[in-house]
């Protein structure tokens, strides 16, 4: 029997059929498929059919499919982002998942408050489309270098914004794709936040951070020296045993999928070395392999 909390990794949706067969032997139990701004030329139905065959052979799940762009503007490189949201919502069941994730988008150059009405308009409709298909929507809590006053990609990076979003679109199928890293870079303690928001956390990214408090105390957060780094789990500051315990206590039934490609040390030739270390570390934090009780 498989543990109900699977540990996996993120894979580009267009690369999934090439990459997953090469890495499944390392022990990944789930895969979150991601697209950047558009699903592009990827044949979603064909990709889903071939992945289902691989999943049956290797016992993994597709935890979510995601589109990461700005669906509120509809211009430039984001001109297909909203249509990609609709496409993934319509095709999610073919992948065996009921979860579509991504950024909320935002109106460039204005505050989160000023972006809320457009968010409500777009995701009011998308949440209904998703609900009709039994699909949930999860927003990643990534600032993409934005702040409260302005940004280009996402408003879902602050708990006050979450309150405004979920008040503006009061839908049970809207939630969060949460990770501690994106809160830690804002110097928010992720643990009390996690306890408060577990009911709205639909998916978890396995990404951590290292905060250099010595640099903050000497140079502050606006000086010339970096004070925080995104890290692969097992190399950062977060106690993932606590994270997993809180999730389990809240009845979380999703996955934790590692978001690699950010660690300043375990990168380039060491990317998969770091990811497989994170995989094994997170499995240890959940209690190891599932052991059945005596009958």
Short mmCIF file of C-alpha atoms in Angstrom, two decimals:
data_model
loop_
_atom_site.label_atom_id
_atom_site.label_comp_id
_atom_site.label_asym_id
_atom_site.label_seq_id
_atom_site.Cartn_x
_atom_site.Cartn_y
_atom_site.Cartn_z
CA UNK A 1 0.00 0.00 0.00
CA UNK A 2 1.15 3.55 -0.78
CA UNK A 3 1.31 6.29 1.86
CA UNK A 4 -1.61 8.69 1.43
CA UNK A 5 0.84 11.61 1.33
CA UNK A 6 2.94 11.12 -1.77
CA UNK A 7 6.23 12.88 -2.44
CA UNK A 8 7.03 13.88 -6.02
CA UNK A 9 8.43 16.66 -8.19
CA UNK A 10 7.48 19.29 -10.75
CA UNK A 11 7.98 18.51 -14.43
CA UNK A 12 7.35 20.75 -17.43
CA UNK A 13 4.11 19.66 -19.07
CA UNK A 14 5.61 19.62 -22.54
CA UNK A 15 8.64 17.64 -21.32
CA UNK A 16 6.81 15.10 -19.15
CA UNK A 17 6.92 12.19 -21.58
CA UNK A 18 10.66 12.69 -22.07
CA UNK A 19 11.64 13.36 -18.46
CA UNK A 20 9.44 11.12 -16.30
CA UNK A 21 10.73 7.79 -17.71
CA UNK A 22 14.28 8.94 -16.92
CA UNK A 23 13.65 9.86 -13.27
CA UNK A 24 10.82 7.58 -12.08
CA UNK A 25 13.37 5.00 -10.93
CA UNK A 26 14.62 7.40 -8.24
CA UNK A 27 11.41 6.87 -6.26
CA UNK A 28 9.21 9.86 -7.12
CA UNK A 29 5.59 9.02 -6.30
CA UNK A 30 3.80 11.93 -8.00
CA UNK A 31 4.38 14.53 -10.67
CA UNK A 32 2.98 18.04 -10.94
CA UNK A 33 2.90 19.18 -14.57
CA UNK A 34 3.61 22.84 -15.23
CA UNK A 35 3.26 25.08 -18.28
CA UNK A 36 4.70 28.58 -18.64
CA UNK A 37 2.14 31.14 -19.90
CA UNK A 38 0.61 28.74 -22.47
CA UNK A 39 0.02 25.05 -23.02
CA UNK A 40 1.31 25.80 -26.51
CA UNK A 41 1.44 22.97 -29.01
CA UNK A 42 1.20 20.21 -26.40
CA UNK A 43 -1.55 17.70 -27.27
CA UNK A 44 -3.07 17.43 -23.81
CA UNK A 45 -5.27 14.40 -24.55
CA UNK A 46 -2.42 12.42 -26.12
CA UNK A 47 0.01 13.39 -23.35
CA UNK A 48 -2.52 12.39 -20.69
CA UNK A 49 -3.17 9.01 -22.33
CA UNK A 50 0.54 8.16 -22.49
CA UNK A 51 1.12 9.34 -18.92
CA UNK A 52 -1.74 7.18 -17.67
CA UNK A 53 -0.01 4.16 -19.22
CA UNK A 54 3.26 5.08 -17.49
CA UNK A 55 1.45 5.73 -14.20
CA UNK A 56 -0.19 2.31 -14.28
CA UNK A 57 3.19 0.69 -14.92
CA UNK A 58 5.16 2.61 -12.29
CA UNK A 59 2.52 3.48 -9.64
CA UNK A 60 2.72 7.26 -9.69
CA UNK A 61 0.02 9.91 -9.84
CA UNK A 62 -0.30 13.22 -11.65
CA UNK A 63 -1.04 15.46 -8.70
CA UNK A 64 -1.88 18.63 -10.63
CA UNK A 65 -1.57 20.45 -13.92
CA UNK A 66 -0.62 24.11 -13.85
CA UNK A 67 -0.42 27.21 -16.02
CA UNK A 68 1.86 29.99 -14.82
CA UNK A 69 1.25 33.31 -16.52
CA UNK A 70 -0.95 36.38 -16.09
CA UNK A 71 -4.57 35.52 -17.03
CA UNK A 72 -5.84 38.99 -16.11
CA UNK A 73 -4.16 40.93 -18.93
CA UNK A 74 -4.63 38.82 -22.05
CA UNK A 75 -1.79 40.61 -23.82
CA UNK A 76 1.64 39.78 -25.21
CA UNK A 77 3.15 36.51 -24.02
CA UNK A 78 0.14 36.09 -21.71
CA UNK A 79 -2.41 36.24 -24.55
CA UNK A 80 -3.11 32.49 -24.26
CA UNK A 81 -2.89 32.17 -20.46
CA UNK A 82 -6.62 32.46 -19.75
CA UNK A 83 -7.47 30.01 -22.56
CA UNK A 84 -4.80 27.67 -21.12
CA UNK A 85 -6.54 27.79 -17.73
CA UNK A 86 -9.78 26.77 -19.46
CA UNK A 87 -7.98 24.04 -21.45
CA UNK A 88 -6.38 22.51 -18.34
CA UNK A 89 -9.63 22.65 -16.37
CA UNK A 90 -11.35 20.80 -19.22
CA UNK A 91 -8.57 18.19 -19.57
CA UNK A 92 -7.58 17.66 -15.91
CA UNK A 93 -9.66 14.49 -15.55
CA UNK A 94 -7.75 12.89 -18.42
CA UNK A 95 -4.58 13.15 -16.32
CA UNK A 96 -6.33 11.59 -13.33
CA UNK A 97 -6.20 14.80 -11.31
CA UNK A 98 -8.83 17.22 -10.03
CA UNK A 99 -6.43 20.11 -9.45
CA UNK A 100 -5.31 22.97 -11.71
CA UNK A 101 -2.80 25.45 -10.32
CA UNK A 102 -1.08 28.70 -11.29
CA UNK A 103 -0.79 32.42 -10.61
CA UNK A 104 -3.80 34.64 -10.12
CA UNK A 105 -2.31 37.25 -12.42
CA UNK A 106 -2.58 40.93 -11.55
CA UNK A 107 -3.01 44.27 -13.24
CA UNK A 108 0.56 45.47 -13.88
CA UNK A 109 1.74 48.52 -12.01
CA UNK A 110 -1.18 48.79 -9.58
CA UNK A 111 -1.86 47.55 -6.07
CA UNK A 112 -3.33 44.22 -4.99
CA UNK A 113 -6.49 46.06 -3.91
CA UNK A 114 -6.90 47.49 -7.40
CA UNK A 115 -6.40 44.05 -8.99
CA UNK A 116 -9.09 42.30 -6.92
CA UNK A 117 -12.10 43.29 -9.10
CA UNK A 118 -10.46 41.87 -12.25
CA UNK A 119 -9.42 38.77 -10.31
CA UNK A 120 -13.03 38.32 -9.18
CA UNK A 121 -14.30 38.70 -12.74
CA UNK A 122 -11.88 36.15 -14.26
CA UNK A 123 -11.78 33.57 -11.48
CA UNK A 124 -15.46 33.91 -10.69
CA UNK A 125 -16.05 32.37 -14.12
CA UNK A 126 -13.12 29.92 -13.96
CA UNK A 127 -14.19 28.65 -10.54
CA UNK A 128 -17.67 27.89 -11.91
CA UNK A 129 -16.20 26.14 -14.96
CA UNK A 130 -13.97 24.10 -12.64
CA UNK A 131 -16.76 23.26 -10.19
CA UNK A 132 -18.91 21.91 -13.04
CA UNK A 133 -16.07 19.48 -13.83
CA UNK A 134 -15.22 18.55 -10.23
CA UNK A 135 -11.95 20.49 -10.41
CA UNK A 136 -10.22 22.61 -7.76
CA UNK A 137 -8.05 25.66 -8.45
CA UNK A 138 -4.91 26.36 -6.40
CA UNK A 139 -2.89 29.59 -6.48
CA UNK A 140 0.85 29.49 -5.86
CA UNK A 141 1.95 31.89 -3.11
CA UNK A 142 4.81 33.35 -5.16
CA UNK A 143 5.37 37.10 -5.34
CA UNK A 144 7.34 36.99 -8.62
CA UNK A 145 9.18 40.08 -7.32
CA UNK A 146 5.93 41.97 -6.81
CA UNK A 147 4.72 43.59 -3.61
CA UNK A 148 1.47 45.02 -2.30
CA UNK A 149 1.77 48.19 -4.36
CA UNK A 150 2.75 46.77 -7.75
CA UNK A 151 3.75 43.64 -9.67
CA UNK A 152 3.33 41.82 -12.97
CA UNK A 153 2.24 38.27 -12.17
CA UNK A 154 0.46 37.32 -8.97
CA UNK A 155 -1.46 38.74 -6.02
CA UNK A 156 -1.63 35.51 -3.97
CA UNK A 157 1.61 36.01 -2.03
CA UNK A 158 0.32 37.50 1.21
CA UNK A 159 -2.28 36.21 3.70
CA UNK A 160 -4.17 39.51 3.65
CA UNK A 161 -4.43 39.14 -0.13
CA UNK A 162 -5.77 35.61 0.34
CA UNK A 163 -8.53 36.95 2.57
CA UNK A 164 -9.47 39.54 -0.04
CA UNK A 165 -9.34 36.96 -2.89
CA UNK A 166 -11.48 34.37 -1.17
CA UNK A 167 -13.95 37.02 -0.02
CA UNK A 168 -14.20 38.34 -3.59
CA UNK A 169 -14.79 34.83 -5.00
CA UNK A 170 -16.45 32.78 -2.28
CA UNK A 171 -15.96 29.33 -3.81
CA UNK A 172 -15.04 26.13 -2.00
CA UNK A 173 -12.93 24.98 -4.96
CA UNK A 174 -10.51 27.93 -4.78
CA UNK A 175 -7.44 27.44 -2.61
CA UNK A 176 -3.67 27.64 -2.36
CA UNK A 177 -0.63 25.92 -3.79
CA UNK A 178 1.52 26.68 -0.75
CA UNK A 179 5.19 26.46 0.07
CA UNK A 180 7.18 27.85 3.00
CA UNK A 181 9.86 29.41 0.77
CA UNK A 182 7.70 32.18 -0.67
CA UNK A 183 6.70 33.28 2.82
CA UNK A 184 10.21 33.07 4.27
CA UNK A 185 11.64 35.41 1.62
CA UNK A 186 9.16 37.97 3.04
CA UNK A 187 10.37 37.11 6.57
CA UNK A 188 7.00 35.52 7.37
CA UNK A 189 7.15 32.50 9.69
CA UNK A 190 5.49 29.73 7.64
CA UNK A 191 4.49 27.46 10.55
CA UNK A 192 1.75 29.54 12.25
CA UNK A 193 0.52 30.53 8.78
CA UNK A 194 0.27 26.86 7.79
CA UNK A 195 -1.76 26.02 10.90
CA UNK A 196 -4.20 28.83 10.12
CA UNK A 197 -4.65 28.11 6.41
CA UNK A 198 -4.66 24.30 6.13
CA UNK A 199 -8.33 24.24 5.03
CA UNK A 200 -7.39 26.24 1.92
CA UNK A 201 -4.16 24.41 1.06
CA UNK A 202 -4.86 22.08 -1.88
CA UNK A 203 -1.26 21.43 -2.99
CA UNK A 204 2.20 21.85 -1.47
CA UNK A 205 5.41 22.69 -3.30
CA UNK A 206 8.54 21.17 -1.80
CA UNK A 207 10.68 24.30 -1.72
CA UNK A 208 12.50 25.79 1.24
CA UNK A 209 14.63 28.84 1.99
CA UNK A 210 17.74 29.77 3.94
CA UNK A 211 17.57 33.15 5.69
CA UNK A 212 20.92 34.78 6.54
CA UNK A 213 19.96 36.58 9.74
CA UNK A 214 23.56 37.73 10.24
CA UNK A 215 23.39 39.65 6.94
CA UNK A 216 19.97 41.10 7.80
CA UNK A 217 21.24 42.33 11.17
CA UNK A 218 24.30 43.96 9.59
CA UNK A 219 23.04 45.16 6.21
CA UNK A 220 19.22 44.96 6.33
CA UNK A 221 17.07 43.70 3.46
CA UNK A 222 17.75 46.56 1.01
CA UNK A 223 21.54 46.40 1.07
CA UNK A 224 23.97 45.01 -1.51
CA UNK A 225 24.17 41.50 -0.04
CA UNK A 226 21.55 38.77 -0.62
CA UNK A 227 19.87 37.80 2.63
CA UNK A 228 17.75 34.81 1.56
CA UNK A 229 18.04 31.93 -0.90
CA UNK A 230 15.48 29.51 -2.29
CA UNK A 231 16.53 25.97 -1.33
CA UNK A 232 15.64 22.39 -2.13
CA UNK A 233 14.10 20.70 0.98
CA UNK A 234 16.75 19.21 3.22
CA UNK A 235 19.11 22.13 2.66
CA UNK A 236 17.02 25.02 4.06
CA UNK A 237 15.72 26.27 7.41
CA UNK A 238 12.28 24.60 7.52
CA UNK A 239 11.50 21.63 9.73
CA UNK A 240 9.51 19.56 7.24
CA UNK A 241 8.58 17.06 9.94
CA UNK A 242 6.53 19.88 11.50
CA UNK A 243 5.05 20.84 8.12
CA UNK A 244 3.98 17.27 7.38
CA UNK A 245 2.66 16.72 10.90
CA UNK A 246 0.49 19.85 10.64
CA UNK A 247 -0.77 18.78 7.22
CA UNK A 248 -1.61 15.26 8.42
CA UNK A 249 -3.36 16.56 11.55
CA UNK A 250 -5.52 18.71 9.29
CA UNK A 251 -6.42 15.74 7.09
CA UNK A 252 -4.41 16.86 4.06
CA UNK A 253 -4.75 14.32 1.24
CA UNK A 254 -2.62 16.02 -1.40
CA UNK A 255 1.01 15.60 -2.36
CA UNK A 256 4.25 17.44 -1.74
CA UNK A 257 5.97 18.01 -5.08
CA UNK A 258 9.54 19.27 -5.08
CA UNK A 259 10.13 22.49 -6.98
CA UNK A 260 13.75 22.29 -8.02
CA UNK A 261 15.89 24.51 -10.24
CA UNK A 262 16.29 27.25 -7.63
CA UNK A 263 18.94 26.04 -5.19
CA UNK A 264 22.17 28.09 -5.44
CA UNK A 265 24.31 25.07 -4.53
CA UNK A 266 22.49 21.96 -5.82
CA UNK A 267 22.02 23.18 -9.38
CA UNK A 268 23.34 22.46 -12.88
CA UNK A 269 25.07 19.04 -12.72
CA UNK A 270 23.94 18.65 -9.08
CA UNK A 271 20.22 19.34 -9.77
CA UNK A 272 18.96 15.75 -9.58
CA UNK A 273 21.42 14.97 -6.77
CA UNK A 274 19.67 17.67 -4.75
CA UNK A 275 16.18 16.64 -5.81
CA UNK A 276 16.67 12.98 -4.93
CA UNK A 277 18.16 14.01 -1.57
CA UNK A 278 15.04 16.15 -1.03
CA UNK A 279 12.82 13.22 -2.04
CA UNK A 280 14.43 10.89 0.49
CA UNK A 281 14.53 13.61 3.16
CA UNK A 282 10.81 14.37 2.77
CA UNK A 283 9.99 10.66 2.89
CA UNK A 284 11.88 10.46 6.17
CA UNK A 285 10.00 13.51 7.50
CA UNK A 286 6.65 11.83 6.74
CA UNK A 287 7.77 8.73 8.70
CA UNK A 288 9.45 6.71 5.96
CA UNK A 289 7.70 4.02 3.93
CA UNK A 290 4.18 2.94 4.80
CA UNK A 291 4.15 -0.01 7.23
CA UNK A 292 0.83 -1.85 7.67
CA UNK A 293 -0.40 -2.59 11.17
CA UNK A 294 -0.79 -6.22 12.30
CA UNK A 295 -4.23 -7.61 11.61
#
